[in-house]
Coordinates of C-alpha atoms and ligand atoms in Angstrom, one line a residue:
X1337 CA -0.5 0.6 -0.7
X1338 CA 1.7 3.2 -0.9
X1339 CA 1.8 6.2 1.9
X1340 CA -0.6 9.2 2.2
X1341 CA 2.3 11.1 4.5
X1342 CA 5.6 11.2 3.9
X1343 CA 7.7 12.3 7.7
X1344 CA 11.3 12.6 8.0
X1345 CA 13.9 12.6 9.7
X1346 CA 17.2 13.4 11.9
X1347 CA 19.0 10.9 10.9
X1348 CA 21.4 11.9 14.0
X1349 CA 18.4 12.2 16.6
X1350 CA 16.0 9.5 15.3
X1351 CA 13.9 13.6 15.9
X1352 CA 10.0 14.5 13.4
X1353 CA 11.5 17.3 10.8
X1354 CA 9.2 17.9 8.5
X1355 CA 6.0 16.2 7.2
X1356 CA 3.2 16.8 4.1
X1357 CA 0.8 14.7 2.9
X1358 CA 2.5 13.2 -0.8
X1359 CA 1.8 14.9 -3.5
X1360 CA -1.2 14.6 -7.3
X1361 CA 1.1 14.0 -9.6
X1362 CA -2.0 14.6 -11.8
X1363 CA -1.7 18.2 -10.9
X1364 CA 1.4 18.6 -10.6
X1365 CA 1.9 18.0 -14.5
X1366 CA -1.4 19.2 -15.4
X1367 CA 0.4 22.5 -14.1
X1368 CA 3.7 22.2 -15.4
X1369 CA 2.4 21.5 -19.6
X1370 CA 0.6 25.5 -18.8
X1371 CA 3.3 27.1 -17.7
X1372 CA 6.2 25.9 -19.9
X1373 CA 5.3 28.4 -23.1
X1374 CA 5.8 31.1 -21.7
X1375 CA 9.3 30.3 -20.1
X1376 CA 10.3 28.5 -23.0
X1377 CA 9.3 32.0 -24.8
X1378 CA 11.5 33.9 -22.3
X1379 CA 14.8 34.9 -23.8
X1380 CA 17.8 33.1 -22.7
X1381 CA 18.8 36.1 -20.9
X1382 CA 15.3 36.9 -18.6
X1383 CA 16.3 32.9 -17.4
X1384 CA 20.0 33.8 -17.1
X1385 CA 18.9 36.6 -15.1
X1386 CA 16.9 35.2 -13.5
X1387 CA 19.5 31.8 -12.2
X1388 CA 22.0 35.0 -10.9
X1389 CA 19.0 36.2 -9.2
X1390 CA 18.0 32.1 -7.6
X1391 CA 22.1 31.7 -6.6
X1392 CA 22.1 35.0 -4.5
X1393 CA 19.2 33.7 -3.0
X1394 CA 21.3 31.0 -1.8
X1395 CA 23.7 33.2 -0.6
X1396 CA 22.0 34.8 1.2
X1397 CA 20.1 31.9 2.9
X1398 CA 23.7 30.2 3.0
X1399 CA 23.6 28.9 7.5
X1400 CA 19.9 28.5 6.7
X1401 CA 19.9 26.1 3.9
X1402 CA 23.6 24.6 5.4
X1403 CA 22.2 23.4 8.9
X1404 CA 18.3 21.7 6.7
X1405 CA 21.1 19.8 4.8
X1406 CA 22.9 18.9 7.8
X1407 CA 19.7 18.0 9.7
X1408 CA 18.4 15.9 7.2
X1409 CA 21.1 14.6 6.0
X1410 CA 23.4 13.9 9.6
X1411 CA 26.2 15.2 7.2
X1412 CA 28.7 17.2 9.6
X1413 CA 28.0 21.3 9.0
X1414 CA 31.2 21.6 7.7
X1415 CA 30.3 19.5 5.1
X1416 CA 27.0 20.2 4.1
X1417 CA 27.7 24.4 3.9
X1418 CA 30.4 22.8 1.2
X1419 CA 26.4 20.8 -0.5
X1420 CA 25.5 24.7 -0.7
X1421 CA 27.9 26.8 -1.9
X1422 CA 28.3 24.3 -4.8
X1423 CA 24.2 24.8 -5.9
X1424 CA 25.6 28.2 -5.9
X1425 CA 28.4 28.0 -8.2
X1426 CA 26.5 25.3 -10.7
X1427 CA 24.8 27.9 -11.7
X1428 CA 27.8 30.3 -13.0
X1429 CA 29.0 26.6 -14.3
X1430 CA 25.7 26.2 -16.1
X1431 CA 25.3 29.6 -17.7
X1432 CA 28.7 28.9 -19.4
X1433 CA 28.2 24.8 -21.0
X1434 CA 24.3 25.8 -22.0
X1435 CA 26.6 28.7 -23.9
X1436 CA 29.5 26.2 -24.6
X1437 CA 27.7 23.2 -25.5
X1438 CA 23.9 25.0 -26.2
X1439 CA 25.1 27.2 -28.0
X1440 CA 23.9 28.8 -31.4
X1441 CA 26.4 28.6 -35.2
X1442 CA 25.3 30.2 -39.1
X1443 CA 27.3 29.4 -41.5
X1444 CA 26.2 31.9 -44.0
X1445 CA 26.5 30.5 -47.7
X1446 CA 25.5 32.3 -50.7
X1447 CA 24.2 29.5 -52.9
X1448 CA 22.6 27.3 -50.3
X1449 CA 21.3 30.0 -47.9
X1450 CA 22.5 29.8 -44.4
X1451 CA 22.1 26.9 -41.9
X1452 CA 21.6 27.4 -38.8
X1453 CA 22.3 25.5 -36.0
X1454 CA 19.8 25.8 -32.4
X1455 CA 18.6 24.5 -29.3
X1456 CA 14.6 23.7 -28.1
X1457 CA 13.9 22.4 -24.2
X1458 CA 12.3 18.9 -24.4
X1459 CA 9.1 21.3 -22.1
X1460 CA 8.4 19.2 -18.8
X1461 CA 11.4 17.0 -16.7
X1462 CA 11.0 15.3 -13.8
X1463 CA 14.0 15.6 -11.5
X1464 CA 14.3 12.3 -8.9
X1465 CA 16.8 13.1 -6.2
X1466 CA 18.1 11.2 -3.8
X1467 CA 18.9 11.6 -0.2
X1468 CA 23.4 11.5 -0.1
X1469 CA 23.0 15.5 -2.1
X1470 CA 19.1 16.1 -1.4
X1471 CA 20.3 19.4 -3.2
X1472 CA 23.7 19.5 -4.8
X1473 CA 22.4 17.2 -7.5
X1474 CA 18.7 16.9 -7.6
X1475 CA 19.8 21.7 -8.2
X1476 CA 23.0 20.2 -11.1
X1477 CA 19.5 19.0 -13.6
X1478 CA 17.1 21.9 -12.9
X1479 CA 19.5 24.6 -13.1
X1480 CA 20.0 23.8 -16.6
X1481 CA 16.8 22.3 -17.8
X1482 CA 15.5 25.5 -15.9
X1483 CA 18.4 27.4 -18.7
X1484 CA 17.8 25.9 -21.6
X1485 CA 13.3 26.3 -21.4
X1486 CA 12.6 23.6 -19.7
X1487 CA 9.8 22.9 -16.7
X1488 CA 10.4 21.1 -14.0
X1489 CA 8.7 18.9 -11.3
X1490 CA 11.6 17.6 -8.1
X1491 CA 10.7 15.3 -6.9
X1492 CA 13.0 15.1 -3.9
X1493 CA 14.3 11.5 -2.2
X1494 CA 11.6 11.0 1.2
X1495 CA 14.4 10.8 2.7
X1496 CA 15.3 14.5 1.9
X1497 CA 11.6 16.6 1.4
X1498 CA 12.2 19.1 3.5
X1499 CA 15.8 19.9 1.8
X1500 CA 13.6 19.9 -1.7
X1501 CA 11.8 22.0 -0.6
X1502 CA 13.9 24.5 0.5
X1503 CA 15.5 24.6 -3.1
X1504 CA 12.3 24.9 -5.2
X1505 CA 12.0 28.6 -2.0
X1506 CA 15.3 29.5 -2.7
X1507 CA 14.0 29.8 -7.2
X1508 CA 10.9 31.0 -6.5
X1509 CA 12.5 33.6 -4.0
X1510 CA 13.7 34.3 -6.8
X1511 CA 11.6 35.3 -9.5
X1512 CA 10.4 31.4 -10.8
X1513 CA 7.4 31.2 -11.8
X1514 CA 5.7 28.9 -9.3
X1515 CA 4.7 26.2 -11.3
X1516 CA 7.9 26.5 -14.1
X1517 CA 9.5 25.0 -11.3
X1518 CA 7.6 22.6 -8.6
X1519 CA 8.1 19.9 -5.6
X1520 CA 5.8 17.1 -5.6
X1521 CA 5.9 15.4 -1.9
X1522 CA 6.6 11.3 -2.4
X1523 CA 8.4 8.2 -2.0
X1524 CA 9.1 5.8 -5.7
X1525 CA 4.9 5.5 -6.2
X1526 CA 5.0 9.7 -6.7
X1527 CA 8.2 9.0 -8.7
X1528 CA 7.1 6.0 -10.9
X1529 CA 4.1 7.6 -11.2
X1530 CA 5.6 10.7 -12.7
X1531 CA 7.7 8.4 -14.8
X1532 CA 4.7 6.9 -16.1
X1533 CA 2.6 10.1 -17.0
X1534 CA 1.7 10.9 -20.5
X1535 CA 2.5 15.2 -19.6
X1536 CA 6.2 14.1 -18.7
X1537 CA 9.3 14.8 -21.6
X1538 CA 12.1 13.8 -19.6
X1539 CA 13.8 12.2 -16.9
X1540 CA 16.1 13.2 -15.5
X1541 CA 17.1 10.7 -12.1
X1542 CA 20.1 10.1 -9.6
X1543 CA 20.2 7.6 -7.6
X1544 CA 20.7 3.5 -7.3
X1545 CA 21.0 1.3 -10.2
X1546 CA 18.3 -0.3 -9.6
X1547 CA 15.9 2.4 -9.8
X1548 CA 17.6 3.6 -12.1
X1549 CA 16.7 0.9 -13.9
X1550 CA 12.9 0.3 -13.3
X1551 CA 13.4 3.7 -14.8
X1552 CA 15.1 3.1 -18.1
X1553 CA 13.1 -0.5 -18.3
X1554 CA 9.9 1.8 -18.7
X1555 CA 11.2 4.5 -20.9
X1556 CA 11.7 1.7 -23.0
X1557 CA 8.5 2.6 -24.8
X1558 CA 9.2 6.0 -25.3
X1559 CA 12.3 6.3 -27.4
X1560 CA 11.5 10.0 -27.6
X1561 CA 11.6 11.1 -23.7
X1562 CA 14.9 11.8 -22.9
X1563 CA 16.2 9.6 -20.0
X1564 CA 19.3 10.9 -17.8
X1565 CA 20.5 8.4 -15.3
X1566 CA 23.1 9.1 -12.8
X1567 CA 23.2 6.2 -10.7
X1568 CA 25.9 3.9 -8.2
X1569 CA 29.1 2.6 -8.5
X1570 CA 32.0 0.0 -7.4
X1571 CA 34.7 2.1 -7.7
X1572 CA 38.3 1.4 -7.7
X1573 CA 41.3 3.1 -5.5
X1574 CA 44.7 1.3 -7.0
X1575 CA 48.1 2.1 -5.5
X1576 CA 50.6 1.3 -7.1
X1577 CA 54.8 1.8 -6.6
X1578 CA 54.3 4.9 -4.4
X1579 CA 56.7 6.0 -1.2
X1580 CA 54.4 8.2 0.0
X1581 CA 52.1 6.3 2.3
X1582 CA 50.8 9.2 4.2
X1583 CA 49.9 10.8 1.7
X1584 CA 48.3 7.5 -0.4
X1585 CA 46.7 6.1 2.9
X1586 CA 44.5 9.9 3.2
X1587 CA 43.3 10.0 -0.4
X1588 CA 42.3 6.4 0.3
X1589 CA 40.5 6.9 3.6
X1590 CA 38.8 11.1 1.5
X1591 CA 38.1 8.4 -0.7
X1592 CA 36.4 5.5 0.9
X1593 CA 34.2 8.0 4.5
X1594 CA 33.7 11.0 3.3
X1595 CA 30.0 11.5 4.2
X1596 CA 29.9 8.3 5.7
X1597 CA 30.8 6.7 2.3
X1598 CA 27.2 7.9 1.3
X1599 CA 29.0 9.2 -2.4
X1600 CA 28.4 7.6 -5.6
X1601 CA 31.8 7.8 -6.5
X1602 CA 33.6 6.8 -2.1
X1603 CA 36.8 4.2 -2.9
X1604 CA 34.3 0.9 -2.9
X1605 CA 37.4 -1.5 -3.4
X1606 CA 41.3 -0.3 -2.3
X1607 CA 43.3 -2.8 -4.8
X1608 CA 47.5 -2.1 -3.3
X1609 CA 50.7 -3.9 -4.7
X1610 CA 51.3 -7.3 -2.5
X1611 CA 55.2 -5.9 -1.7
X1612 CA 53.1 -2.5 -0.3
X1613 CA 50.0 -3.7 1.4
X1614 CA 51.7 -3.8 5.1
X1615 CA 52.2 -0.2 5.9
X1616 CA 49.2 1.1 3.4
X1617 CA 47.1 -1.1 5.5
X1618 CA 48.6 0.2 8.4
X1619 CA 48.6 3.8 7.9
X1620 CA 45.1 3.4 6.7
X1621 CA 44.1 1.5 9.4
X1622 CA 45.9 4.2 11.8
X1623 CA 43.9 7.1 10.3
X1624 CA 40.5 5.4 10.2
X1625 CA 41.5 5.4 13.7
X1626 CA 41.6 9.0 13.8
X1627 CA 37.8 9.6 12.0
X1628 CA 36.0 11.9 14.2
X1629 CA 31.7 9.9 13.9
X1630 CA 29.1 12.0 15.6
X1631 CA 26.0 14.7 15.5
X1632 CA 26.5 18.0 12.2
X1633 CA 25.9 20.6 14.8
X1634 CA 29.3 18.4 17.1
X1635 CA 32.1 21.0 18.2
X1636 CA 34.6 19.6 17.6
X1637 CA 33.5 18.8 13.6
X1638 CA 33.4 15.4 13.2
X1639 CA 34.6 14.2 9.5
X1640 CA 31.3 11.5 9.2
X1641 CA 27.8 11.7 10.2
X1642 CA 25.4 9.1 10.8
X1643 CA 24.5 7.0 7.6
X1644 CA 20.8 8.2 6.3
X1645 CA 18.6 6.0 8.5
X1646 CA 18.9 2.4 10.8
X1647 CA 18.1 0.1 8.1
X1648 CA 20.6 1.9 5.8
X1649 CA 23.1 1.1 9.3
X1650 CA 21.3 -3.0 10.0
X1651 CA 22.6 -3.4 6.2
X1652 CA 26.2 -2.0 6.6
X1653 CA 26.3 -4.1 9.3
X1654 CA 25.2 -7.2 7.5
X1655 CA 26.7 -7.4 4.5
X1656 CA 30.4 -6.4 6.8
X1657 CA 28.9 -9.8 8.5
X1658 CA 28.2 -11.6 5.2
X1659 CA 32.1 -10.4 3.8
X1660 CA 33.6 -12.2 7.4
X1661 CA 31.5 -14.7 6.6
X1662 CA 32.7 -15.6 3.0
X1663 CA 36.1 -15.6 4.4
X1664 CA 37.5 -11.7 4.8
X1665 CA 39.2 -10.1 6.9
X1666 CA 38.1 -7.1 9.4
X1667 CA 40.9 -5.0 9.2
X1668 CA 39.0 -2.7 10.7
X1669 CA 35.5 -3.5 12.0
X1670 CA 31.9 -1.7 11.9
X1671 CA 30.5 0.1 15.1
X1672 CA 27.3 1.5 15.6
X1673 CA 29.1 4.0 19.0
X1674 CA 25.6 4.9 19.7
X1675 CA 22.5 2.7 20.5
X1676 CA 19.4 2.8 18.3
X1677 CA 20.6 5.7 15.8
X1678 CA 22.6 5.5 13.0
X1679 CA 26.0 5.9 13.5
X1680 CA 28.8 3.2 12.1
X1681 CA 32.6 3.2 12.6
X1682 CA 34.1 2.5 9.2
X1683 CA 34.8 -1.1 8.3
X1684 CA 38.2 -2.3 6.3
X1685 CA 37.7 -5.6 4.9
X1686 CA 40.7 -7.8 3.1
X1687 CA 38.4 -9.5 0.5
X1688 CA 42.1 -10.9 -1.4
X1689 CA 40.8 -14.8 -0.2
X1690 CA 36.9 -14.3 -2.1
X1691 CA 36.3 -15.9 -4.7
X1692 CA 33.7 -14.6 -5.5
X1693 CA 32.9 -10.6 -4.2
X1694 CA 29.6 -9.1 -4.7
X1695 CA 29.9 -7.1 -7.2
X1696 CA 27.4 -4.5 -5.0
X1697 CA 27.4 -0.9 -4.0
X1698 CA 27.7 -1.1 -0.6
X1699 CA 26.3 2.9 0.1
X1700 CA 28.8 3.5 3.2
X1701 CA 31.8 3.5 4.9
X1702 CA 32.4 0.0 3.8
X1703 CA 36.4 -0.4 2.4
X1704 CA 37.5 -3.9 0.5
X1705 CA 40.7 -5.0 0.1
X1706 CA 42.8 -7.1 -2.0
X1707 CA 45.9 -7.2 -2.7
X1708 CA 47.7 -8.2 -6.4
X1709 CA 51.0 -8.9 -7.3
X1710 CA 51.3 -7.3 -11.3
X1711 CA 49.7 -4.5 -12.8
X1712 CA 48.3 -5.6 -15.4
X1713 CA 46.2 -7.5 -12.3
X1714 CA 45.2 -4.6 -10.3
X1715 CA 44.0 -2.8 -13.5
X1716 CA 41.5 -7.0 -14.8
X1717 CA 40.1 -6.5 -10.5
X1718 CA 38.9 -2.4 -10.9
X1719 CA 37.1 -3.0 -13.7
X1720 CA 35.9 -6.4 -12.3
X1721 CA 32.5 -4.7 -11.3
X1722 CA 30.0 -3.9 -13.7
X1723 CA 30.3 -0.2 -12.6
X1724 CA 31.7 2.1 -14.3
X1725 CA 32.0 5.8 -12.9
X1726 CA 35.7 5.9 -11.4
X1727 CA 39.2 5.3 -10.2
X1728 CA 41.6 6.4 -8.6
X1729 CA 45.2 5.6 -9.3
X1730 CA 47.6 6.3 -5.8
X1731 CA 51.6 6.3 -6.7
X1732 CA 52.9 4.7 -10.4
X1733 CA 54.7 5.9 -13.0
X1734 CA 53.5 8.2 -15.8
X1735 CA 53.7 5.6 -18.7
X1736 CA 51.7 3.1 -15.1
X1737 CA 49.1 6.2 -15.5
X1738 CA 48.9 6.2 -18.8
X1739 CA 48.4 2.3 -19.3
X1740 CA 45.5 2.5 -16.4
X1741 CA 43.9 5.5 -17.8
X1742 CA 43.5 3.4 -21.8
X1743 CA 42.2 -0.2 -19.6
X1744 CA 40.3 1.4 -17.0
X1745 CA 36.2 1.6 -17.4
X1746 CA 35.2 4.7 -15.7
X1747 CA 34.1 7.4 -16.8
X1748 CA 36.3 9.3 -13.8
X1749 CA 39.7 8.9 -14.0
X1750 CA 41.9 10.1 -11.6
X1751 CA 45.8 10.0 -11.1
X1752 CA 47.0 10.5 -7.0
X1753 CA 43.5 12.7 -6.5
X1754 CA 40.7 10.9 -3.9
X1755 CA 37.9 9.0 -6.7
X1756 CA 35.4 11.6 -4.8
X1757 CA 34.7 15.5 -4.8
X1758 CA 34.4 15.6 -8.6
X1759 CA 34.8 18.7 -10.9
X1760 CA 30.9 20.2 -11.3
X1761 CA 32.7 22.5 -14.2
X1762 CA 33.9 18.9 -16.1
X1763 CA 31.4 16.5 -17.6
X1764 CA 30.6 13.8 -14.2
X1765 CA 28.9 10.5 -15.9
X1766 CA 30.1 6.4 -15.8
X1767 CA 29.1 3.3 -18.0
X1768 CA 27.9 0.0 -16.6
X1769 CA 25.0 -0.1 -14.4
X1770 CA 27.0 3.7 -13.1
X1771 CA 24.5 5.2 -16.0
X1772 CA 23.6 5.9 -19.5
X1773 CA 25.7 8.3 -21.0
X1774 CA 24.0 11.4 -20.4
X1775 CA 26.6 12.6 -18.3
X1776 CA 25.8 15.3 -15.6
X1777 CA 27.6 18.1 -14.3
X1778 CA 29.0 20.7 -17.5
X1779 CA 27.3 18.0 -20.1
X1780 CA 23.9 18.6 -18.3
X1781 CA 23.3 21.0 -20.9
X1782 CA 23.2 18.2 -23.8
X1783 CA 20.4 16.7 -22.9
X1784 CA 18.4 19.7 -21.5
X1785 CA 18.1 20.1 -25.3
X1786 CA 17.5 18.8 -28.4
X1787 CA 19.8 20.7 -31.7
X1788 CA 17.3 21.6 -34.5
X1789 CA 18.9 22.5 -37.8
X1790 CA 17.2 24.9 -40.1
X1791 CA 18.0 25.5 -44.2
X1792 CA 17.3 29.1 -43.8
X1793 CA 16.4 32.1 -47.1
X1794 CA 14.5 34.9 -46.3
X1795 CA 12.6 34.9 -49.8
X1796 CA 11.8 31.3 -51.6
X1797 CA 14.7 30.5 -54.3
X1798 CA 15.3 27.2 -56.3
X1799 CA 16.6 26.1 -59.6
X1800 CA 15.9 23.1 -61.3
X1801 CA 19.1 21.3 -62.0
X1802 CA 19.9 18.2 -63.5
X1803 CA 17.7 15.9 -65.2
X1804 CA 14.7 18.3 -66.6
X1805 CA 13.7 19.3 -70.0
X1806 CA 13.3 23.2 -70.6
X1807 CA 9.8 22.0 -70.1
X1808 CA 10.0 21.4 -66.2
X1809 CA 9.5 17.3 -67.6
X1810 CA 12.3 14.9 -66.3
X1811 CA 14.4 12.7 -68.7
X1812 CA 12.9 9.3 -67.3
X1813 CA 9.2 10.5 -67.9
X1814 CA 10.3 11.0 -71.7
Ligands
LIG465 N1 25.5 9.1 -10.1 C1 25.3 10.3 -9.7 O1 25.8 11.2 -9.8 C2 24.5 9.7 -8.1 C3 24.5 10.5 -7.3 C4 24.4 10.4 -5.7 C5 23.6 9.4 -5.4 N2 23.8 8.0 -6.9 C6 23.6 7.6 -6.2 O2 22.3 7.4 -5.6 C7 21.7 6.1 -4.4 C8 21.8 6.9 -3.5 O3 20.6 7.6 -3.8 P1 18.9 6.7 -2.9 O4 19.2 5.7 -2.1 O5 18.1 8.1 -2.7 O6 18.4 6.2 -4.2 P2 17.2 4.9 -5.1 O7 17.7 5.0 -6.0 O8 16.4 4.9 -4.0 O9 15.9 7.1 -4.8 C9 16.6 7.7 -6.3 C10 15.5 8.5 -5.9 O10 14.5 7.7 -7.1 C11 13.3 7.0 -6.5 N3 12.7 6.2 -6.4 C12 12.5 4.4 -6.5 N4 12.4 4.1 -7.2 C13 11.9 4.8 -8.4 C14 11.5 4.1 -9.6 N5 11.1 2.4 -9.4 N6 10.9 4.8 -10.1 C15 10.9 6.6 -10.0 N7 11.7 6.9 -9.4 C16 12.1 5.4 -7.6 C17 13.5 7.7 -5.2 O11 12.0 7.7 -4.7 C18 14.1 8.6 -5.2 O12 13.5 10.4 -5.4 C19 23.4 5.5 -4.2 O13 22.9 4.1 -5.5 C20 24.7 6.2 -5.1 O14 25.2 5.9 -5.6 C21 25.1 8.7 -7.8
LIG466 O1 27.9 10.8 -5.1 C1 27.6 10.9 -5.6 C2 28.1 12.7 -6.0 C3 29.3 12.7 -5.5 C4 30.0 13.8 -7.0 N1 30.1 14.5 -8.0 C5 30.0 16.1 -7.8 O2 29.5 16.1 -6.8 C6 29.5 15.9 -9.7 C7 29.8 17.2 -9.9 C8 28.4 17.6 -10.5 O3 27.1 17.1 -10.4 O4 28.1 18.9 -10.3 C9 31.6 13.3 -5.6 O5 32.6 13.3 -6.8 O6 31.8 13.6 -4.8

């Protein structure tokens, strides 16, 4: 039975934060369809100016917004602030991307007329958001979609609706008409109804592979509708010859445990050269042991907050038990330091001995360690996944990095940098179960508008060419 009400709870305290009735999909879509043509007909400059006003609105409310994200997701306040800063930065990046990726071109020819390339918006776009970046990631679809002239319906995650509501209030306060960007409160049922609705021209999804595949299936009979899928990862970080053990360990810990491991780009598998194993593992254990796990407003600030809810915490603890039951060796144990609340400490598990490692995204602070002897074996192990979002090489020579870059199947391939923390000024997406070749961030402009090619002359001008007699009849008819 579907829920009639959505309630958001603060992970760090269990307190109720927000509640609302679920939205009416037909009504929201109907309003968006009516509002869209006027919005699409506005000059680009008007839409861009409104986006800049939106950025200013968010800037004015940065503290309030960051506090809400911290309460609703459990992320430390310092990290929640970085999410709000990313929301602000998205506007200028998207304006630039719109011009560079979907701008206008015109090629004049005296004979053929003028060859013009312009872009049109799709219409009404459904944005389905995840809970881990409840503002920044939906916003990464919303801003480019609005700039291009689409109307948008945001269905935020059922776990973080208050953040979605706050984000949309900032658009409205900036002057974007209420029906041009609307909130649809709901869970997966409302998401499914929105995706299936005839009045939707596209679905811009960020979330799990499971839900993304279900959406892709649903949209298969509508090839004309745009579907952008940003999904999860089972991301490798490979450590090869490096004398910089402390730096390597810091990059590994940052990759695996930032946001309590709840990032699509988090490192899930540490693949390490046998001869470096002892040193790297010792340093990773030492650093992991120093991580402060705590509530978002604690002083000193924690590195990691709780995971999103108790269900997630229990699933993560069960995954650790499963890996150990199959032959994994716990290098650090996952503990639940606060009874009844979803705080977990990071687990590092050596799974080298496992004959089959489950290729699933364990969305939390669990890092598997796999020991290998040979660089090609490391690359093969890194590619031993159906996902393909991000991958990093720590250490190695420039030649080895070239080899790694060429051999790795992922949308983001880094060298001596973490697997996460991707730039909004670059394309962002993955292959395999991580996405459907419609990268977001800088390339989001591409899926928010479609190109129209036109050959244009101010007056009709045609010439009868080869194959015609003087009277205009074709030779073949003679
Ligand atoms: N690649 C990326 O850019 C990226 C970014 C952030 C998060 N993620 C991924 O998101 C996941 C965590 O977020 P989550 O748990 O909120 O994801 P989720 O897939 O459970 O939910 C995402 C959104 O889709 C909706 N939804 C769920 N099932 C649906 C269906 N069948 N039809 C339509 N809508 C549906 C949800 O209500 C929610 O709004 C992780 O897998 C993470 O890797 C990916
Ligand atoms: O959880 C998934 C997103 C993680 C984040 N990626 C980005 O912020 C991409 C940039 C953008 O979309 O603007 C990361 O890599 O940490």
